[in-house]
Amino acid sequence: PKVLQHGAHRVGKRTDVEMATWRGYGMGQFIHWGVYSLFGGELNGNYYNGAAEWIRSWKDMPNGVYDSAYKQFNPSSFDATQWAKMAKQMGVRYVTFTTKHHDGFCLWPSKYTDYTIANSPCKKDIVKQVVDAYTKEGIDVYLYFSIMDWHNPDWRYDLKTKEDSVAFERFKLFTKKQLTELLQQYPQTKGLWFDGTWDNSWKKSGAFTDTLEQYLKTLHPGLIIGSRFRADEFGNRHVDATGVLMGDYEQGWERKIPKTYADVHGNDWDCVMTIPENGWGYQKKWLGHWKTTNEILEMTAQCVSLGGNFVLNFGPKPDGTFRPEEVEIAKEAGEWMKINNAAIYNCEYAGWEKQDWGYYTKKTNENKVYMIVFNVPVSRSLKVKPSKNTLVDKAYLLTAPGKTLSLEKLDYDASFIQLPSAQYKQPFVIVLETKEGG
Ligand SMILES: C[C@@H]1N[C@@H](C#Cc2ccccc2)[C@H](O)[C@@H]1O
């Protein structure tokens, strides 16, 4: 078969320490903040029924109104340290922050366009303040960057004419320069989170994007870039023409979670999720269902149990504060994580048969499996079926290590853990110390 020039350059997971750290994060935060936050999904009392950060594309949004709105971007209450402390209390270990969304507005003083924070009333280097504050709190920072840039006149959705190609050459150079300045200005950055890469213009640029990815990784050794960045020379995204994942982890799990381990194909991956049903930037009105803290904790456990990380999005208001529902979720999730994070941090897929009561996670490089229990059956008997050649040596509540739980053997390879009668109002964790055998 033909050898791909611009497909995946590695088969299987990265084995370096930076990627091992990424793999063990467990929980992350996404932040979408920019000019779109000023509108909050609404204009003149009418609500845009798409994702609020896409409001510039709304037929009822005059381009001139959107493109001059940055002159009102003046977040009087923005305090990156407060953001970072809220994130730390929540228990997230990485954050992905929007440097430039599809609208093209740069939250750092880029030298390559005037459409930046430097020309807004705010003037602060928001990206620098976020990178510095989160890094100081010990939370790793990843920079979101949209390739698609609605403000740049050289952006093209497709390359149909000679003029398109000439313009897009300028656009590709502009993109490389902006990415270079982000990595040089904010060297603490651990990775780049690319978006807006689905159009034909970018899908037809496989050779360029492959070279660009290798350039960025040379410029910043250890840099982590997901599978959404580039396409192979045939326009295949995420997985190349030979079926191998491009990039350092699978970046397709946006607002969806894999159902089984088979769905992740042995790749590293994370899921990025909104609190409302859709919408990443601030929305004045959250339409439909928005997730409770217990739902968010269950999604976190589900992702870690399948070998991934769970990343929850926050959409700060134009003044730089968070809406009360987001503050409450961060606080409640943090209270649970403070007690139970052993079952989330540096854990991986256990490979045990899934049971109805919840999720297994396994501590990496240790003989410890955690049961994260969400659904206590009326029998209060939790079935445990270890993987082959594994025995449970000891079981106890994470919060009561001194009180061993008894296992009633059911048959050759399964047991029941009988829970004491109690009110189980919160998800809780049982520790299973394991040994080889059976
Ligand atoms: C992380 C998320 N990716 C962006 C998107 C999108 C999108 C684009 C086309 C069809 C469906 C979804 C959202 O604006 C947000 O930034």
CSV table of C-alpha atoms and ligand atoms in Angstrom, one decimal:
chain,number,residue,atom,x,y,z
A,1,PRO,CA,0.0,0.0,0.0
A,2,LYS,CA,1.1,3.6,-0.6
A,3,VAL,CA,3.0,5.1,2.3
A,4,LEU,CA,1.3,8.2,3.6
A,5,GLN,CA,3.6,11.3,3.7
A,6,HIS,CA,1.4,13.4,6.0
A,7,GLY,CA,-0.6,10.9,8.1
A,8,ALA,CA,0.2,9.8,11.7
A,9,HIS,CA,3.9,9.7,12.5
A,10,ARG,CA,3.4,7.4,15.5
A,11,VAL,CA,1.3,4.4,16.2
A,12,GLY,CA,0.1,4.1,19.7
A,13,LYS,CA,0.2,6.4,22.7
A,14,ARG,CA,3.0,8.8,23.4
A,15,THR,CA,5.3,7.4,26.1
A,16,ASP,CA,7.0,10.6,27.4
A,17,VAL,CA,6.5,12.1,30.8
A,18,GLU,CA,4.5,15.1,29.5
A,19,MET,CA,1.9,12.8,28.0
A,20,ALA,CA,1.9,10.6,31.2
A,21,THR,CA,1.1,13.7,33.2
A,22,TRP,CA,-1.7,14.6,30.7
A,23,ARG,CA,-3.1,11.0,30.9
A,24,GLY,CA,-3.4,11.3,34.7
A,25,TYR,CA,-5.1,14.6,34.9
A,26,GLY,CA,-8.6,13.2,35.4
A,27,MET,CA,-10.5,16.5,35.4
A,28,GLY,CA,-10.0,19.7,33.5
A,29,GLN,CA,-11.6,23.1,32.9
A,30,PHE,CA,-12.3,24.8,29.6
A,31,ILE,CA,-12.9,28.5,29.5
A,32,HIS,CA,-14.6,30.3,26.5
A,33,TRP,CA,-14.3,34.1,26.9
A,34,GLY,CA,-14.2,36.8,24.2
A,35,VAL,CA,-16.2,39.5,22.4
A,36,TYR,CA,-19.1,37.0,21.9
A,37,SER,CA,-19.4,37.1,25.8
A,38,LEU,CA,-20.7,40.7,25.5
A,39,PHE,CA,-23.8,39.5,23.7
A,40,GLY,CA,-24.5,36.4,25.8
A,41,GLY,CA,-26.4,34.9,22.9
A,42,GLU,CA,-28.8,37.9,22.6
A,43,LEU,CA,-29.2,40.9,20.4
A,44,ASN,CA,-31.9,43.6,20.8
A,45,GLY,CA,-34.0,41.2,23.0
A,46,ASN,CA,-33.8,38.4,20.5
A,47,TYR,CA,-32.1,35.2,21.4
A,48,TYR,CA,-29.7,33.4,19.0
A,49,ASN,CA,-30.7,29.7,19.1
A,50,GLY,CA,-27.2,28.4,18.3
A,51,ALA,CA,-24.1,28.3,20.5
A,52,ALA,CA,-23.5,31.8,21.9
A,53,GLU,CA,-19.9,32.0,20.8
A,54,TRP,CA,-21.2,31.6,17.2
A,55,ILE,CA,-23.5,34.7,17.4
A,56,ARG,CA,-21.4,36.6,14.8
A,57,SER,CA,-22.6,34.0,12.2
A,58,TRP,CA,-26.3,34.6,13.1
A,59,LYS,CA,-28.2,36.1,10.2
A,60,ASP,CA,-29.7,38.7,12.6
A,61,MET,CA,-26.2,39.9,13.6
A,62,PRO,CA,-24.9,42.7,11.4
A,63,ASN,CA,-21.2,42.1,10.9
A,64,GLY,CA,-20.5,45.8,11.7
A,65,VAL,CA,-22.2,45.5,15.0
A,66,TYR,CA,-20.2,42.4,16.0
A,67,ASP,CA,-16.9,43.6,14.7
A,68,SER,CA,-17.0,46.9,16.5
A,69,ALA,CA,-18.2,45.4,19.8
A,70,TYR,CA,-14.6,44.8,21.0
A,71,LYS,CA,-14.6,48.5,21.7
A,72,GLN,CA,-16.9,47.7,24.6
A,73,PHE,CA,-14.8,44.8,25.9
A,74,ASN,CA,-13.8,46.1,29.3
A,75,PRO,CA,-14.1,43.3,32.0
A,76,SER,CA,-14.1,45.5,35.2
A,77,SER,CA,-14.1,42.4,37.5
A,78,PHE,CA,-11.6,40.2,35.7
A,79,ASP,CA,-9.3,38.6,38.1
A,80,ALA,CA,-7.3,35.7,36.8
A,81,THR,CA,-6.1,34.7,40.3
A,82,GLN,CA,-9.7,34.4,41.4
A,83,TRP,CA,-10.4,32.2,38.3
A,84,ALA,CA,-7.4,30.0,39.1
A,85,LYS,CA,-8.3,29.7,42.8
A,86,MET,CA,-11.9,28.6,41.9
A,87,ALA,CA,-10.4,26.0,39.5
A,88,LYS,CA,-8.0,24.8,42.1
A,89,GLN,CA,-10.7,24.4,44.7
A,90,MET,CA,-12.8,22.5,42.1
A,91,GLY,CA,-9.9,20.0,41.7
A,92,VAL,CA,-9.1,20.5,38.0
A,93,ARG,CA,-5.6,19.8,37.0
A,94,TYR,CA,-5.5,21.4,33.5
A,95,VAL,CA,-7.3,24.3,31.9
A,96,THR,CA,-7.8,25.1,28.2
A,97,PHE,CA,-8.3,28.8,27.5
A,98,THR,CA,-9.6,30.6,24.3
A,99,THR,CA,-6.8,32.8,22.9
A,100,LYS,CA,-8.7,33.3,19.7
A,101,HIS,CA,-12.1,31.9,18.8
A,102,HIS,CA,-13.6,31.7,15.3
A,103,ASP,CA,-14.4,35.5,15.4
A,104,GLY,CA,-10.7,36.2,15.2
A,105,PHE,CA,-10.5,38.4,18.3
A,106,CYS,CA,-7.2,37.9,20.1
A,107,LEU,CA,-7.1,37.9,23.9
A,108,TRP,CA,-3.3,38.6,23.7
A,109,PRO,CA,-1.7,41.6,22.1
A,110,SER,CA,-0.8,39.8,18.8
A,111,LYS,CA,1.6,41.7,16.5
A,112,TYR,CA,-0.1,40.3,13.4
A,113,THR,CA,-3.5,41.9,13.6
A,114,ASP,CA,-5.1,45.0,15.2
A,115,TYR,CA,-8.2,42.9,16.2
A,116,THR,CA,-6.8,42.3,19.7
A,117,ILE,CA,-7.3,43.0,23.4
A,118,ALA,CA,-4.6,45.7,23.1
A,119,ASN,CA,-7.0,47.9,21.0
A,120,SER,CA,-9.9,47.3,23.4
A,121,PRO,CA,-10.6,49.4,26.5
A,122,CYS,CA,-9.3,46.4,28.5
A,123,LYS,CA,-5.7,46.5,27.2
A,124,LYS,CA,-4.6,43.8,29.6
A,125,ASP,CA,-2.8,40.7,28.2
A,126,ILE,CA,-5.5,38.4,29.3
A,127,VAL,CA,-3.7,35.3,28.0
A,128,LYS,CA,-0.6,36.1,30.1
A,129,GLN,CA,-2.7,36.8,33.2
A,130,VAL,CA,-4.5,33.5,32.8
A,131,VAL,CA,-1.4,31.5,32.0
A,132,ASP,CA,0.5,33.0,35.0
A,133,ALA,CA,-2.3,32.7,37.5
A,134,TYR,CA,-3.2,29.1,36.7
A,135,THR,CA,0.4,28.0,36.5
A,136,LYS,CA,1.0,29.6,39.9
A,137,GLU,CA,-1.9,27.5,41.3
A,138,GLY,CA,-0.2,24.4,39.8
A,139,ILE,CA,-2.8,23.9,37.1
A,140,ASP,CA,-1.3,23.2,33.6
A,141,VAL,CA,-2.4,25.6,30.9
A,142,TYR,CA,-3.4,24.6,27.3
A,143,LEU,CA,-4.2,27.3,24.7
A,144,TYR,CA,-7.3,27.0,22.5
A,145,PHE,CA,-6.7,28.5,19.1
A,146,SER,CA,-9.3,28.5,16.2
A,147,ILE,CA,-7.7,28.1,12.8
A,148,MET,CA,-10.9,29.4,11.2
A,149,ASP,CA,-10.8,33.2,11.6
A,150,TRP,CA,-13.9,35.1,10.4
A,151,HIS,CA,-12.2,38.5,10.8
A,152,ASN,CA,-9.1,37.8,8.6
A,153,PRO,CA,-9.8,38.7,5.0
A,154,ASP,CA,-7.4,36.0,3.8
A,155,TRP,CA,-9.5,33.2,5.5
A,156,ARG,CA,-11.0,30.8,3.0
A,157,TYR,CA,-13.5,28.0,3.5
A,158,ASP,CA,-12.3,26.3,0.3
A,159,LEU,CA,-9.6,26.8,-2.3
A,160,LYS,CA,-11.4,27.1,-5.7
A,161,THR,CA,-9.5,29.8,-7.5
A,162,LYS,CA,-5.9,31.0,-7.9
A,163,GLU,CA,-6.9,34.0,-5.8
A,164,ASP,CA,-8.1,31.7,-3.0
A,165,SER,CA,-4.8,29.9,-2.9
A,166,VAL,CA,-2.8,33.2,-2.9
A,167,ALA,CA,-4.9,34.6,-0.1
A,168,PHE,CA,-4.7,31.3,1.9
A,169,GLU,CA,-0.9,31.2,1.6
A,170,ARG,CA,-0.9,34.6,3.4
A,171,PHE,CA,-3.4,33.1,5.9
A,172,LYS,CA,-1.3,30.1,6.6
A,173,LEU,CA,1.8,32.3,7.3
A,174,PHE,CA,-0.3,34.5,9.6
A,175,THR,CA,-1.4,31.4,11.5
A,176,LYS,CA,2.2,30.2,11.9
A,177,LYS,CA,3.3,33.6,13.1
A,178,GLN,CA,0.5,33.8,15.7
A,179,LEU,CA,1.2,30.3,17.0
A,180,THR,CA,4.9,31.1,17.2
A,181,GLU,CA,4.2,34.2,19.3
A,182,LEU,CA,1.8,32.3,21.6
A,183,LEU,CA,4.5,29.7,22.4
A,184,GLN,CA,7.2,32.3,22.7
A,185,GLN,CA,5.2,34.8,24.9
A,186,TYR,CA,3.6,32.1,27.1
A,187,PRO,CA,6.3,29.3,27.4
A,188,GLN,CA,4.6,27.7,30.4
A,189,THR,CA,1.9,26.5,27.9
A,190,LYS,CA,1.8,22.6,27.8
A,191,GLY,CA,-0.3,22.3,24.7
A,192,LEU,CA,-2.4,23.8,21.9
A,193,TRP,CA,-6.1,22.9,21.5
A,194,PHE,CA,-7.0,23.5,17.9
A,195,ASP,CA,-10.5,24.1,16.6
A,196,GLY,CA,-12.1,25.4,13.4
A,197,THR,CA,-10.2,22.9,11.3
A,198,TRP,CA,-13.0,21.2,9.4
A,199,ASP,CA,-13.2,23.3,6.2
A,200,ASN,CA,-11.8,22.2,2.9
A,201,SER,CA,-9.1,24.9,2.8
A,202,TRP,CA,-7.4,23.4,5.9
A,203,LYS,CA,-8.2,19.8,4.9
A,204,LYS,CA,-6.4,20.5,1.6
A,205,SER,CA,-3.3,21.8,3.4
A,206,GLY,CA,-2.1,18.5,4.8
A,207,ALA,CA,1.5,19.0,3.9
A,208,PHE,CA,1.6,22.5,5.4
A,209,THR,CA,-0.1,21.4,8.6
A,210,ASP,CA,2.1,18.4,9.0
A,211,THR,CA,5.2,20.6,8.7
A,212,LEU,CA,3.6,23.2,11.0
A,213,GLU,CA,2.9,20.6,13.7
A,214,GLN,CA,6.5,19.4,13.6
A,215,TYR,CA,7.7,23.0,13.7
A,216,LEU,CA,5.6,23.8,16.8
A,217,LYS,CA,6.9,20.7,18.5
A,218,THR,CA,10.5,21.6,17.7
A,219,LEU,CA,9.9,25.1,19.0
A,220,HIS,CA,8.3,23.8,22.2
A,221,PRO,CA,9.5,20.2,23.1
A,222,GLY,CA,6.9,18.1,24.8
A,223,LEU,CA,4.0,20.2,23.3
A,224,ILE,CA,0.7,18.3,23.3
A,225,ILE,CA,-1.5,18.7,20.2
A,226,GLY,CA,-4.7,16.7,19.7
A,227,SER,CA,-6.1,14.9,16.7
A,228,ARG,CA,-8.3,17.9,15.6
A,229,PHE,CA,-5.3,19.9,14.3
A,230,ARG,CA,-4.6,18.5,10.9
A,231,ALA,CA,-5.7,16.2,8.0
A,232,ASP,CA,-3.6,13.8,6.1
A,233,GLU,CA,-2.8,14.4,2.4
A,234,PHE,CA,-6.2,12.9,1.4
A,235,GLY,CA,-8.2,15.2,3.8
A,236,ASN,CA,-8.8,12.6,6.4
A,237,ARG,CA,-9.1,14.2,9.9
A,238,HIS,CA,-8.4,12.6,13.3
A,239,VAL,CA,-7.6,9.2,11.8
A,240,ASP,CA,-5.5,9.0,8.7
A,241,ALA,CA,-6.0,6.9,5.5
A,242,THR,CA,-4.4,3.9,7.2
A,243,GLY,CA,-6.6,4.1,10.3
A,244,VAL,CA,-4.0,5.5,12.6
A,245,LEU,CA,-4.8,8.5,14.9
A,246,MET,CA,-3.0,11.7,14.1
A,247,GLY,CA,-2.0,13.9,17.0
A,248,ASP,CA,-1.3,13.0,20.6
A,249,TYR,CA,-4.8,12.2,21.8
A,250,GLU,CA,-8.3,11.8,20.3
A,251,GLN,CA,-9.9,15.2,20.3
A,252,GLY,CA,-13.3,14.3,18.9
A,253,TRP,CA,-15.3,13.8,22.1
A,254,GLU,CA,-17.0,17.1,22.2
A,255,ARG,CA,-20.2,17.0,24.2
A,256,LYS,CA,-20.2,13.2,24.0
A,257,ILE,CA,-18.7,10.4,26.0
A,258,PRO,CA,-17.6,7.0,24.7
A,259,LYS,CA,-19.9,4.1,25.7
A,260,THR,CA,-17.3,1.4,25.9
A,261,TYR,CA,-13.6,1.0,26.0
A,262,ALA,CA,-13.7,-0.3,22.5
A,263,ASP,CA,-14.9,3.1,21.3
A,264,VAL,CA,-11.6,4.7,22.3
A,265,HIS,CA,-9.4,2.3,20.2
A,266,GLY,CA,-6.6,2.3,22.8
A,267,ASN,CA,-6.0,6.0,22.3
A,268,ASP,CA,-5.5,8.7,24.8
A,269,TRP,CA,-8.6,11.0,24.8
A,270,ASP,CA,-10.6,13.6,26.7
A,271,CYS,CA,-14.2,14.7,26.6
A,272,VAL,CA,-15.0,18.4,26.6
A,273,MET,CA,-18.5,19.2,27.9
A,274,THR,CA,-20.8,22.1,28.4
A,275,ILE,CA,-22.9,22.6,31.5
A,276,PRO,CA,-26.0,23.6,29.5
A,277,GLU,CA,-26.9,21.3,26.6
A,278,ASN,CA,-24.9,23.4,24.1
A,279,GLY,CA,-23.1,26.7,24.1
A,280,TRP,CA,-19.6,27.5,25.3
A,281,GLY,CA,-19.5,31.2,25.6
A,282,TYR,CA,-21.5,33.1,28.2
A,283,GLN,CA,-25.3,32.8,27.5
A,284,LYS,CA,-27.7,35.1,29.3
A,285,LYS,CA,-30.4,32.4,29.2
A,286,TRP,CA,-29.4,28.8,29.5
A,287,LEU,CA,-32.0,27.0,27.4
A,288,GLY,CA,-33.0,23.4,28.1
A,289,HIS,CA,-31.3,21.2,30.7
A,290,TRP,CA,-28.2,22.1,32.5
A,291,LYS,CA,-26.2,19.5,34.3
A,292,THR,CA,-26.2,19.1,38.1
A,293,THR,CA,-23.0,18.5,40.0
A,294,ASN,CA,-23.8,14.8,40.4
A,295,GLU,CA,-24.2,14.5,36.7
A,296,ILE,CA,-20.9,16.2,36.2
A,297,LEU,CA,-19.2,13.9,38.7
A,298,GLU,CA,-20.7,10.9,37.0
A,299,MET,CA,-19.4,12.0,33.7
A,300,THR,CA,-16.0,12.5,35.2
A,301,ALA,CA,-16.0,9.0,36.7
A,302,GLN,CA,-17.3,7.6,33.4
A,303,CYS,CA,-14.5,9.2,31.4
A,304,VAL,CA,-11.7,8.2,33.8
A,305,SER,CA,-13.1,4.7,33.9
A,306,LEU,CA,-12.6,4.5,30.1
A,307,GLY,CA,-9.1,5.8,30.2
A,308,GLY,CA,-9.8,9.5,29.5
A,309,ASN,CA,-10.1,12.9,31.1
A,310,PHE,CA,-13.3,15.0,31.6
A,311,VAL,CA,-13.1,18.7,30.8
A,312,LEU,CA,-15.9,21.0,31.9
A,313,ASN,CA,-16.5,24.3,30.2
A,314,PHE,CA,-17.1,27.7,31.9
A,315,GLY,CA,-18.3,30.8,30.1
A,316,PRO,CA,-17.4,33.9,32.1
A,317,LYS,CA,-19.6,37.0,31.8
A,318,PRO,CA,-18.4,40.1,30.0
A,319,ASP,CA,-17.3,41.6,33.3
A,320,GLY,CA,-15.0,38.7,34.0
A,321,THR,CA,-17.1,37.0,36.7
A,322,PHE,CA,-18.8,33.6,36.5
A,323,ARG,CA,-22.5,33.0,36.7
A,324,PRO,CA,-23.7,31.7,40.1
A,325,GLU,CA,-24.6,28.3,38.7
A,326,GLU,CA,-21.0,27.8,37.5
A,327,VAL,CA,-19.6,29.0,40.8
A,328,GLU,CA,-21.9,26.5,42.7
A,329,ILE,CA,-20.9,23.6,40.5
A,330,ALA,CA,-17.2,24.3,40.9
A,331,LYS,CA,-17.7,24.5,44.7
A,332,GLU,CA,-19.8,21.3,45.0
A,333,ALA,CA,-17.6,19.3,42.6
A,334,GLY,CA,-14.5,20.5,44.5
A,335,GLU,CA,-16.0,19.3,47.8
A,336,TRP,CA,-16.4,15.8,46.4
A,337,MET,CA,-13.0,15.8,44.7
A,338,LYS,CA,-11.3,16.9,47.9
A,339,ILE,CA,-12.4,13.6,49.5
A,340,ASN,CA,-12.4,11.3,46.5
A,341,ASN,CA,-9.8,12.5,44.1
A,342,ALA,CA,-7.7,9.3,44.7
A,343,ALA,CA,-10.2,7.5,42.4
A,344,ILE,CA,-9.8,10.2,39.6
A,345,TYR,CA,-6.2,11.4,39.6
A,346,ASN,CA,-3.6,9.2,37.9
A,347,CYS,CA,-6.2,6.5,37.3
A,348,GLU,CA,-6.9,4.4,34.2
A,349,TYR,CA,-9.2,1.8,32.7
A,350,ALA,CA,-9.4,-1.1,35.1
A,351,GLY,CA,-10.6,-3.7,32.5
A,352,TRP,CA,-13.2,-5.2,34.9
A,353,GLU,CA,-16.7,-6.0,33.8
A,354,LYS,CA,-18.9,-2.9,34.2
A,355,GLN,CA,-21.6,-3.2,36.9
A,356,ASP,CA,-24.8,-1.1,37.3
A,357,TRP,CA,-23.7,0.5,40.6
A,358,GLY,CA,-21.1,2.7,38.8
A,359,TYR,CA,-17.6,2.8,37.5
A,360,TYR,CA,-14.2,1.2,38.2
A,361,THR,CA,-11.0,3.1,37.9
A,362,LYS,CA,-7.5,1.7,38.4
A,363,LYS,CA,-4.6,3.6,40.0
A,364,THR,CA,-1.8,3.6,37.5
A,365,ASN,CA,1.2,1.4,38.5
A,366,GLU,CA,-0.5,0.3,41.7
A,367,ASN,CA,-2.6,-2.8,42.7
A,368,LYS,CA,-5.6,-0.6,43.6
A,369,VAL,CA,-9.0,-0.5,41.9
A,370,TYR,CA,-11.6,2.0,42.9
A,371,MET,CA,-15.4,1.5,42.8
A,372,ILE,CA,-17.1,4.9,42.3
A,373,VAL,CA,-20.6,4.1,43.3
A,374,PHE,CA,-23.5,6.2,42.0
A,375,ASN,CA,-26.4,3.7,42.1
A,376,VAL,CA,-26.9,1.7,45.3
A,377,PRO,CA,-29.3,-1.2,44.5
A,378,VAL,CA,-32.3,-1.7,46.9
A,379,SER,CA,-30.5,-4.9,48.0
A,380,ARG,CA,-27.4,-2.8,48.9
A,381,SER,CA,-25.4,-5.7,47.4
A,382,LEU,CA,-22.7,-4.5,45.0
A,383,LYS,CA,-21.5,-7.1,42.6
A,384,VAL,CA,-17.7,-7.2,42.0
A,385,LYS,CA,-16.2,-9.3,39.2
A,386,PRO,CA,-12.4,-8.7,39.0
A,387,SER,CA,-10.6,-9.2,35.7
A,388,LYS,CA,-9.0,-12.6,35.0
A,389,ASN,CA,-6.1,-13.6,37.3
A,390,THR,CA,-6.9,-10.9,39.7
A,391,LEU,CA,-8.2,-11.3,43.3
A,392,VAL,CA,-9.5,-8.8,45.8
A,393,ASP,CA,-7.3,-8.8,48.8
A,394,LYS,CA,-9.1,-6.2,50.8
A,395,ALA,CA,-12.1,-3.8,50.4
A,396,TYR,CA,-12.9,-0.7,52.4
A,397,LEU,CA,-14.6,2.7,52.0
A,398,LEU,CA,-12.0,5.4,50.9
A,399,THR,CA,-13.3,7.4,53.8
A,400,ALA,CA,-13.0,4.5,56.3
A,401,PRO,CA,-9.8,2.6,55.5
A,402,GLY,CA,-9.7,1.0,58.9
A,403,LYS,CA,-13.1,-0.7,58.4
A,404,THR,CA,-12.8,-3.7,56.0
A,405,LEU,CA,-15.9,-4.5,54.0
A,406,SER,CA,-16.7,-8.2,53.7
A,407,LEU,CA,-17.0,-9.9,50.3
A,408,GLU,CA,-19.5,-12.7,49.9
A,409,LYS,CA,-18.3,-15.1,47.2
A,410,LEU,CA,-21.0,-15.7,44.7
A,411,ASP,CA,-19.4,-18.1,42.3
A,412,TYR,CA,-16.0,-18.7,40.8
A,413,ASP,CA,-15.2,-15.1,39.8
A,414,ALA,CA,-17.7,-12.7,41.4
A,415,SER,CA,-18.5,-11.5,44.9
A,416,PHE,CA,-21.0,-9.2,46.6
A,417,ILE,CA,-20.1,-6.3,48.9
A,418,GLN,CA,-22.9,-5.8,51.3
A,419,LEU,CA,-23.4,-2.2,52.1
A,420,PRO,CA,-24.6,-1.2,55.6
A,421,SER,CA,-28.0,0.4,55.7
A,422,ALA,CA,-27.5,4.2,55.3
A,423,GLN,CA,-28.7,7.1,53.3
A,424,TYR,CA,-26.5,7.1,50.1
A,425,LYS,CA,-27.1,10.7,48.9
A,426,GLN,CA,-23.6,11.3,47.4
A,427,PRO,CA,-21.5,9.1,45.1
A,428,PHE,CA,-18.8,7.4,47.2
A,429,VAL,CA,-15.7,5.3,46.7
A,430,ILE,CA,-14.8,1.8,47.7
A,431,VAL,CA,-11.1,0.8,47.5
A,432,LEU,CA,-10.2,-2.7,46.4
A,433,GLU,CA,-6.6,-3.8,47.1
A,434,THR,CA,-5.9,-6.5,44.6
A,435,LYS,CA,-3.4,-9.2,44.1
A,436,GLU,CA,-2.6,-11.7,41.3
A,437,GLY,CA,-4.2,-15.1,41.4
A,438,GLY,CA,-7.5,-16.9,40.9
B,1,LIG,C1,-15.0,23.5,21.7
B,1,LIG,C2,-16.2,23.9,20.8
B,1,LIG,N1,-15.9,23.8,19.4
B,1,LIG,C3,-16.7,24.8,18.7
B,1,LIG,C4,-17.6,24.2,17.7
B,1,LIG,C5,-18.2,23.8,16.9
B,1,LIG,C6,-19.0,23.2,15.9
B,1,LIG,C7,-18.9,23.5,14.6
B,1,LIG,C8,-19.7,22.9,13.7
B,1,LIG,C9,-20.7,22.0,14.1
B,1,LIG,C10,-20.8,21.7,15.4
B,1,LIG,C11,-20.0,22.3,16.3
B,1,LIG,C12,-17.5,25.6,19.7
B,1,LIG,O1,-17.7,26.9,19.4
B,1,LIG,C13,-16.5,25.4,20.9
B,1,LIG,O2,-15.4,26.3,20.8
